[in-house]
Coordinates of C-alpha atoms and ligand atoms in Angstrom, one line a residue:
M1 CA 27.6 101.2 -74.7
S2 CA 28.5 97.6 -74.3
D3 CA 32.1 96.8 -74.4
P4 CA 34.0 95.2 -76.0
A5 CA 32.3 96.4 -79.3
S6 CA 31.6 93.5 -81.9
P7 CA 33.7 93.4 -85.0
V8 CA 30.8 95.2 -87.0
E9 CA 30.4 98.0 -84.2
A10 CA 34.2 98.5 -84.4
L11 CA 34.5 98.8 -88.0
A12 CA 31.3 101.1 -88.1
R13 CA 32.9 103.2 -85.3
R14 CA 36.1 103.6 -87.3
I15 CA 34.2 104.7 -90.4
I16 CA 32.1 107.3 -88.7
E17 CA 35.3 108.6 -86.7
A18 CA 37.0 108.9 -90.0
Q19 CA 34.3 110.5 -92.2
G20 CA 31.4 111.5 -90.0
P21 CA 27.7 110.0 -89.7
I22 CA 27.0 107.4 -92.3
S23 CA 23.8 106.5 -93.9
L24 CA 21.4 103.8 -92.5
A25 CA 21.8 101.8 -95.7
A26 CA 25.7 101.7 -95.4
L27 CA 25.2 100.6 -91.7
M28 CA 22.6 97.8 -92.6
R29 CA 25.0 96.5 -95.4
L30 CA 27.9 96.2 -92.8
A31 CA 25.5 94.7 -90.1
N32 CA 23.8 92.2 -92.2
A33 CA 25.8 90.6 -94.9
G34 CA 28.8 92.8 -95.9
L35 CA 31.5 91.3 -93.6
P36 CA 32.5 87.9 -92.5
E37 CA 31.4 89.0 -89.1
S38 CA 28.1 90.3 -90.3
Y39 CA 24.8 88.9 -88.9
Y40 CA 24.0 86.5 -91.7
Q41 CA 27.5 85.2 -92.0
A42 CA 28.3 84.7 -88.4
Q43 CA 25.1 84.2 -86.5
Q44 CA 22.6 81.3 -86.1
P45 CA 19.3 83.4 -87.1
F46 CA 16.9 80.6 -87.7
G47 CA 14.4 78.5 -85.6
G48 CA 13.4 78.2 -82.1
A49 CA 17.1 78.5 -80.7
G50 CA 17.8 81.5 -83.1
D51 CA 16.3 84.8 -83.5
F52 CA 13.4 84.4 -86.0
V53 CA 11.3 81.6 -87.7
T54 CA 10.3 82.0 -91.2
A55 CA 7.4 80.4 -93.1
P56 CA 9.3 77.3 -94.6
E57 CA 10.5 76.8 -91.0
I58 CA 7.0 76.7 -89.9
S59 CA 5.8 74.0 -92.2
Q60 CA 6.4 72.0 -95.4
M61 CA 3.1 73.2 -96.7
F62 CA 4.5 76.6 -97.5
G63 CA 7.3 75.2 -99.8
E64 CA 5.1 72.6 -101.4
L65 CA 2.4 75.0 -102.4
L66 CA 5.0 77.6 -103.9
G67 CA 6.7 74.6 -105.6
L68 CA 3.3 73.5 -107.1
A69 CA 2.7 77.1 -108.4
L70 CA 6.0 77.1 -110.0
A71 CA 5.5 73.8 -111.6
D72 CA 1.9 74.8 -112.8
H73 CA 3.6 77.9 -114.5
W74 CA 6.1 75.9 -116.2
H75 CA 3.5 73.5 -117.4
N76 CA 1.5 76.6 -118.8
I77 CA 4.5 78.0 -120.7
G78 CA 4.8 74.7 -122.5
E79 CA 7.4 72.8 -120.3
P80 CA 10.5 74.1 -121.6
Q81 CA 13.3 71.7 -121.2
A82 CA 15.8 74.2 -120.3
V83 CA 14.6 76.0 -117.2
D84 CA 16.7 78.0 -114.5
V85 CA 15.3 77.8 -110.9
T86 CA 16.8 80.4 -108.6
E87 CA 16.2 81.2 -105.1
L88 CA 17.6 84.4 -103.4
G89 CA 18.7 84.1 -99.7
P90 CA 17.6 80.5 -99.1
G91 CA 18.5 80.5 -95.3
R92 CA 18.8 76.8 -94.2
G93 CA 17.6 75.6 -97.5
L94 CA 14.2 74.3 -96.3
L95 CA 12.2 75.9 -99.0
M96 CA 14.0 74.5 -101.8
A97 CA 14.0 71.2 -100.2
D98 CA 10.2 71.2 -100.0
V99 CA 10.1 72.5 -103.6
L100 CA 12.2 69.7 -105.0
R101 CA 10.6 67.0 -103.0
I102 CA 7.1 67.9 -104.2
W103 CA 8.5 68.2 -107.7
Q104 CA 10.0 64.7 -107.5
R105 CA 6.5 63.4 -106.8
S106 CA 4.3 65.7 -108.7
A107 CA 6.4 67.3 -111.4
P108 CA 9.1 64.6 -112.1
S109 CA 10.0 66.2 -115.6
L110 CA 10.5 69.7 -114.1
Y111 CA 12.6 67.9 -111.2
R112 CA 14.9 66.3 -113.9
H113 CA 15.2 69.6 -116.1
G114 CA 15.4 72.4 -113.6
A115 CA 18.9 73.8 -113.0
V116 CA 18.9 75.2 -109.4
T117 CA 20.8 78.2 -108.5
M118 CA 21.1 79.3 -104.7
I119 CA 22.1 82.9 -104.3
E120 CA 23.5 83.2 -100.7
A121 CA 25.8 85.7 -99.2
S122 CA 26.8 83.6 -96.2
P123 CA 29.3 80.7 -96.8
A124 CA 28.1 79.0 -93.5
L125 CA 24.4 79.1 -94.8
A126 CA 25.4 77.9 -98.3
Q127 CA 27.2 75.0 -96.6
A128 CA 24.0 74.2 -94.6
Q129 CA 22.0 74.6 -97.9
A130 CA 24.4 72.0 -99.6
E131 CA 23.9 69.5 -96.7
R132 CA 20.2 69.7 -96.9
L133 CA 19.9 69.4 -100.5
A134 CA 22.7 66.8 -100.9
R135 CA 20.6 64.1 -102.5
H136 CA 19.8 66.7 -105.2
T137 CA 23.4 67.7 -106.2
H138 CA 22.9 66.6 -109.7
S139 CA 21.0 70.0 -110.3
V140 CA 22.2 72.5 -107.5
S141 CA 24.8 75.1 -107.6
W142 CA 25.7 78.4 -105.8
A143 CA 26.4 81.8 -107.4
R144 CA 26.4 85.5 -106.5
D145 CA 24.1 86.7 -109.4
L146 CA 21.2 85.5 -111.7
P147 CA 22.3 82.7 -114.0
P148 CA 23.2 83.8 -117.5
G149 CA 21.8 82.1 -120.6
S150 CA 18.4 82.3 -122.1
A151 CA 16.3 79.7 -120.3
P152 CA 13.0 80.8 -118.8
I153 CA 13.4 81.4 -115.0
L154 CA 11.4 80.2 -111.8
L155 CA 12.5 82.3 -109.1
L156 CA 11.7 82.3 -105.4
A157 CA 12.6 84.9 -102.5
N158 CA 11.2 84.6 -99.3
E159 CA 12.2 87.1 -96.6
F160 CA 15.2 87.9 -98.9
F161 CA 14.2 91.6 -99.6
D162 CA 13.7 92.7 -95.9
G163 CA 17.2 92.4 -95.2
L164 CA 18.5 94.5 -97.8
P165 CA 19.8 98.0 -97.0
I166 CA 17.3 101.0 -96.8
Q167 CA 17.7 104.5 -96.9
Q168 CA 15.4 106.6 -94.8
F169 CA 14.4 110.3 -95.3
L170 CA 12.6 112.3 -92.6
R171 CA 10.5 115.3 -93.1
V172 CA 11.7 117.8 -90.6
D173 CA 11.8 121.6 -90.5
G174 CA 10.1 121.8 -93.7
G175 CA 12.6 119.7 -95.7
W176 CA 13.5 116.1 -96.3
R177 CA 16.7 115.1 -94.6
E178 CA 18.4 111.6 -94.8
R179 CA 18.5 109.6 -91.5
L180 CA 22.2 109.0 -90.5
V181 CA 23.8 107.0 -87.9
N182 CA 26.5 108.7 -85.6
W183 CA 28.5 107.3 -82.8
D184 CA 30.1 108.9 -79.7
A185 CA 31.6 107.6 -76.5
D186 CA 28.6 108.8 -74.4
R187 CA 25.8 107.8 -76.5
G188 CA 27.1 104.8 -78.6
F189 CA 25.4 104.7 -81.9
H190 CA 22.5 107.2 -82.4
D191 CA 20.4 108.6 -85.1
A192 CA 21.6 112.0 -86.9
L193 CA 20.1 114.0 -89.8
G194 CA 21.9 114.8 -93.0
P195 CA 21.4 118.1 -94.8
V196 CA 18.1 118.8 -96.6
V197 CA 17.8 116.8 -99.7
T198 CA 15.4 117.3 -102.6
A199 CA 13.8 113.7 -102.7
A200 CA 12.0 113.2 -106.1
V201 CA 8.8 111.9 -104.6
E202 CA 5.5 113.4 -103.0
P203 CA 5.7 113.3 -99.2
E204 CA 3.2 111.0 -97.9
G205 CA 4.2 111.1 -94.3
D206 CA 7.1 112.0 -92.1
V207 CA 9.3 109.0 -93.1
W208 CA 10.1 107.9 -96.5
E209 CA 12.1 104.7 -97.3
Q210 CA 13.9 103.4 -100.3
S211 CA 16.0 100.4 -100.9
P212 CA 18.4 100.9 -103.9
D213 CA 19.7 97.3 -103.7
S214 CA 15.9 96.0 -103.7
L215 CA 15.1 98.0 -106.8
D216 CA 18.3 96.8 -108.5
W217 CA 17.1 93.2 -107.8
A218 CA 13.7 93.7 -108.9
S219 CA 14.8 95.5 -112.2
R220 CA 17.3 92.6 -113.1
I221 CA 14.7 90.0 -112.3
G222 CA 12.2 91.9 -114.4
K223 CA 14.6 92.2 -117.3
R224 CA 15.3 88.4 -117.4
L225 CA 11.7 87.6 -117.3
A226 CA 11.0 90.1 -120.0
E227 CA 13.6 88.5 -122.2
R228 CA 12.9 84.7 -121.3
G229 CA 9.6 84.5 -119.5
G230 CA 8.9 82.6 -116.3
L231 CA 7.6 83.3 -112.9
A232 CA 9.3 85.1 -109.7
L233 CA 7.5 84.8 -106.5
I234 CA 8.5 87.4 -103.9
V235 CA 7.2 86.9 -100.3
D236 CA 8.0 89.4 -97.5
Y237 CA 6.5 91.6 -94.8
A238 CA 5.3 94.8 -96.2
S239 CA 6.2 98.6 -95.2
R240 CA 3.7 101.1 -94.5
P241 CA 3.8 104.5 -96.5
G242 CA 5.0 107.3 -94.1
E243 CA 6.2 105.0 -91.4
S244 CA 9.7 103.8 -90.3
S245 CA 9.8 100.1 -90.9
L246 CA 13.3 99.5 -89.7
R247 CA 13.4 96.6 -86.9
G248 CA 15.6 94.8 -84.9
I249 CA 14.8 91.2 -83.9
S250 CA 16.8 89.2 -81.4
R251 CA 15.6 85.8 -79.7
H252 CA 12.1 86.2 -81.2
R253 CA 11.7 89.9 -79.5
R254 CA 11.8 93.3 -80.8
A255 CA 15.3 94.9 -80.1
E256 CA 16.7 98.3 -80.4
P257 CA 18.1 98.5 -84.0
L258 CA 21.2 100.2 -83.5
Q259 CA 22.2 98.2 -80.3
G260 CA 24.2 95.0 -81.0
L261 CA 25.0 95.6 -84.7
G262 CA 26.0 92.4 -86.5
Q263 CA 24.4 90.3 -83.7
I264 CA 20.7 91.0 -84.1
D265 CA 18.5 90.7 -87.1
L266 CA 18.1 94.0 -88.8
S267 CA 15.4 94.4 -91.3
A268 CA 12.9 96.6 -93.1
G269 CA 9.5 96.3 -94.5
V270 CA 9.4 95.8 -98.2
D271 CA 7.9 98.4 -100.4
F272 CA 6.0 96.2 -103.0
A273 CA 4.8 99.0 -105.1
A274 CA 8.4 100.1 -105.7
L275 CA 9.5 96.7 -106.4
A276 CA 6.6 96.1 -108.9
G277 CA 7.4 99.4 -110.4
A278 CA 11.0 98.5 -111.1
A279 CA 10.1 95.1 -112.6
E280 CA 7.5 96.7 -114.9
A281 CA 10.0 99.4 -116.0
A282 CA 12.1 96.5 -117.0
G283 CA 9.4 94.9 -119.0
A284 CA 7.7 92.2 -116.7
K285 CA 4.2 91.9 -115.8
T286 CA 3.1 91.9 -112.1
Y287 CA 0.4 90.5 -110.1
G288 CA -0.5 91.4 -106.6
P289 CA 0.8 91.8 -104.0
L290 CA -1.7 89.5 -102.2
G291 CA -1.8 88.8 -98.7
Q292 CA 0.1 85.6 -97.9
G293 CA -3.1 84.0 -96.3
A294 CA -5.3 84.7 -99.3
Y295 CA -2.5 83.6 -101.6
L296 CA -1.9 80.2 -99.9
R297 CA -5.8 79.6 -99.5
S298 CA -6.2 80.2 -103.1
L299 CA -3.2 77.8 -103.9
G300 CA -5.1 75.0 -102.0
I301 CA -3.5 75.0 -98.4
E302 CA -6.7 73.9 -96.6
A303 CA -6.8 70.8 -98.9
R304 CA -3.1 70.0 -98.3
H305 CA -3.5 70.5 -94.5
A306 CA -6.5 68.0 -94.5
Q307 CA -4.5 65.5 -96.6
L308 CA -1.5 65.8 -94.0
V309 CA -3.8 65.5 -91.1
G310 CA -5.3 62.4 -92.3
K311 CA -1.9 60.8 -92.0
A312 CA -0.9 62.4 -88.7
N313 CA -1.0 61.4 -85.0
L314 CA -2.4 63.7 -82.4
A315 CA 0.7 65.9 -81.8
Q316 CA 1.4 66.3 -85.4
K317 CA -2.2 67.3 -86.0
R318 CA -1.9 70.1 -83.5
E319 CA 1.4 71.2 -85.2
L320 CA -0.3 71.3 -88.6
D321 CA -3.2 73.2 -87.2
A322 CA -1.0 75.7 -85.5
A323 CA 1.1 76.0 -88.7
L324 CA -2.0 76.6 -91.0
H325 CA -3.2 79.4 -88.6
R326 CA 0.1 81.1 -88.4
L327 CA 0.7 81.0 -91.9
T328 CA -2.7 82.2 -93.1
D329 CA -4.4 84.1 -90.3
A330 CA -4.4 87.8 -89.9
S331 CA -3.0 87.5 -86.3
G332 CA 0.0 85.7 -87.8
M333 CA 1.6 86.0 -91.2
G334 CA -1.6 86.1 -93.2
E335 CA -1.8 89.8 -93.9
S336 CA 1.3 91.5 -92.8
F337 CA 3.2 89.1 -95.3
R338 CA 2.4 89.6 -99.0
V339 CA 3.3 87.8 -102.4
L340 CA 4.1 89.6 -105.4
A341 CA 4.3 87.7 -108.6
L342 CA 6.4 88.8 -111.7
T343 CA 6.2 87.2 -115.1
G344 CA 7.2 87.5 -118.5
P345 CA 5.1 89.8 -120.5
A346 CA 3.7 87.1 -122.7
D347 CA 3.2 84.5 -119.8
P348 CA -0.4 83.4 -118.6
T349 CA -1.6 84.6 -115.2
P350 CA 0.2 82.7 -112.5
A351 CA -1.7 80.2 -110.2
G352 CA -3.3 81.8 -107.1
F353 CA -3.8 85.3 -108.6
P354 CA -7.2 86.3 -109.7
Ligands
SAH401 N1 14.6 82.3 -97.4 C1 14.9 81.9 -96.0 C2 16.1 82.8 -95.2 C3 15.5 84.3 -95.1 S1 16.8 85.1 -94.2 C4 13.8 81.5 -95.3 O1 12.7 81.9 -95.6 O2 13.9 80.8 -94.3 C5 17.7 86.1 -95.3 C6 18.6 85.1 -96.2 O3 19.0 86.0 -97.4 C7 19.7 84.5 -95.6 O4 19.9 83.3 -96.2 C8 21.0 85.6 -95.8 O5 22.2 84.9 -95.6 C9 20.6 85.8 -97.3 N2 21.3 87.2 -97.6 C10 21.0 88.4 -96.8 N3 21.6 89.4 -97.7 C11 22.0 88.9 -98.7 C12 22.7 89.3 -99.9 N4 22.9 90.7 -100.0 N5 22.9 88.6 -101.0 C13 22.6 87.2 -100.9 N6 22.1 86.5 -99.8 C14 21.8 87.4 -98.8

C-alpha cells in the first residue's frame, strides 16, 4: 500500500471504514469525476505526456468527418435555423475545434446557427476547451445537462461513456453477487463480494456489468431526439458479454485498477446494446454500432487522407498514414471502437450507416 494515500484513496478508505465495502460504481464515481481531486478534475490525462490518446488527438480527420456527418444530417432535416450542438466530455476540446473549423469552411450556415453546449465535469478541462475554442465564443457555452428548449440536437460523445461508473455482478456459488471494493491495512483496496442478488437478466457468462449513469444519459438523449429530432453519435470501445471490461490505464500502459485511485484512468467498455435499448425505449431510432474503421471509411476518410497528403511534406505524410491506420485498422481502433447513431424517429438514415 503506497503511503501517503491520495485524497481519493483517503476518502474511499474513510467511507469503507464507516459503512463497509462499497460498490465498484461508487468507487469509480469518486475516482473519476466526483471530487476536485478526482482523476479528470486533477490530472492531465491526454496526449503523449499523459495517460492516453483519443481519436481526435490522433488526427483532425476524425473530427472533420464526424462534423461533416452532423452537417449532412442537419441538411437532410431541412436546415433548421435553431439547432443545439452538444458534446459530452469534450476533453481538451480538439473534437469540437475540428468540427467548427470544417463547418466554417463547408457548412457556414450551420456554423452560424449552431448553439454549442459543452458538458464537462472538470473545471480545468472546461478552461482548456474555452481557450481552444476562443475564436468561436459567439456560439459556445458550458452546462451540466443537455440544453433545454425545442430545437433539434446534434450531439457528439467520444470516449465519454467509458468513464462513467459501472456495477459488476459475478456469478459465483450458484448466484449473482455484486463486486464490491474493500480496504484494510494489509491488502489496501481489494475485491469483495456482496450478498446474492437476483439480477433481472439472463446470465451470459460469469461477469455482468451495467452502468446506470450511462443508461440514464442514453435515455435522456433518446427522449430529446424523440421530441425534437436530430442526430447523436456515440463513439467508444465496447465491452464483451460475460467478461470484465474494467481497466486502469497509466502512462499508456495497463495498470491495476484499484491501485492509484484518482491518479490513473479507470474506465470500462461500453455496452452498446444496452445504450441503444435505453434510447429506443425513450423513442429514438438507433443505427449500428458499426466498427470505427468501417464507419470512417464509409464517411470517406480515405479521400480526406489523400487530400491532406497532397499538401503534406514527408514527415506530415508519415503522420497522416499512421493516423489513418490507427483510426481504421483492426490492429488499432478500427474494430474495438464502435459508433452508435441515435436519431429522431422521423429522421432520415444518418450518413455512414447502411
Ligand atoms: N472526448 C474527449 C475526452 C474523452 S475523456 C476526447 O475524445 O479526447 C472523458 C471526458 O469526459 C473528459 O473531458 C472528462 O472530464 C469528462 N467527464 C468524465 N466524467 C464526466 C461526467 N460525469 N460529466 C461530465 N463530464 C465528464
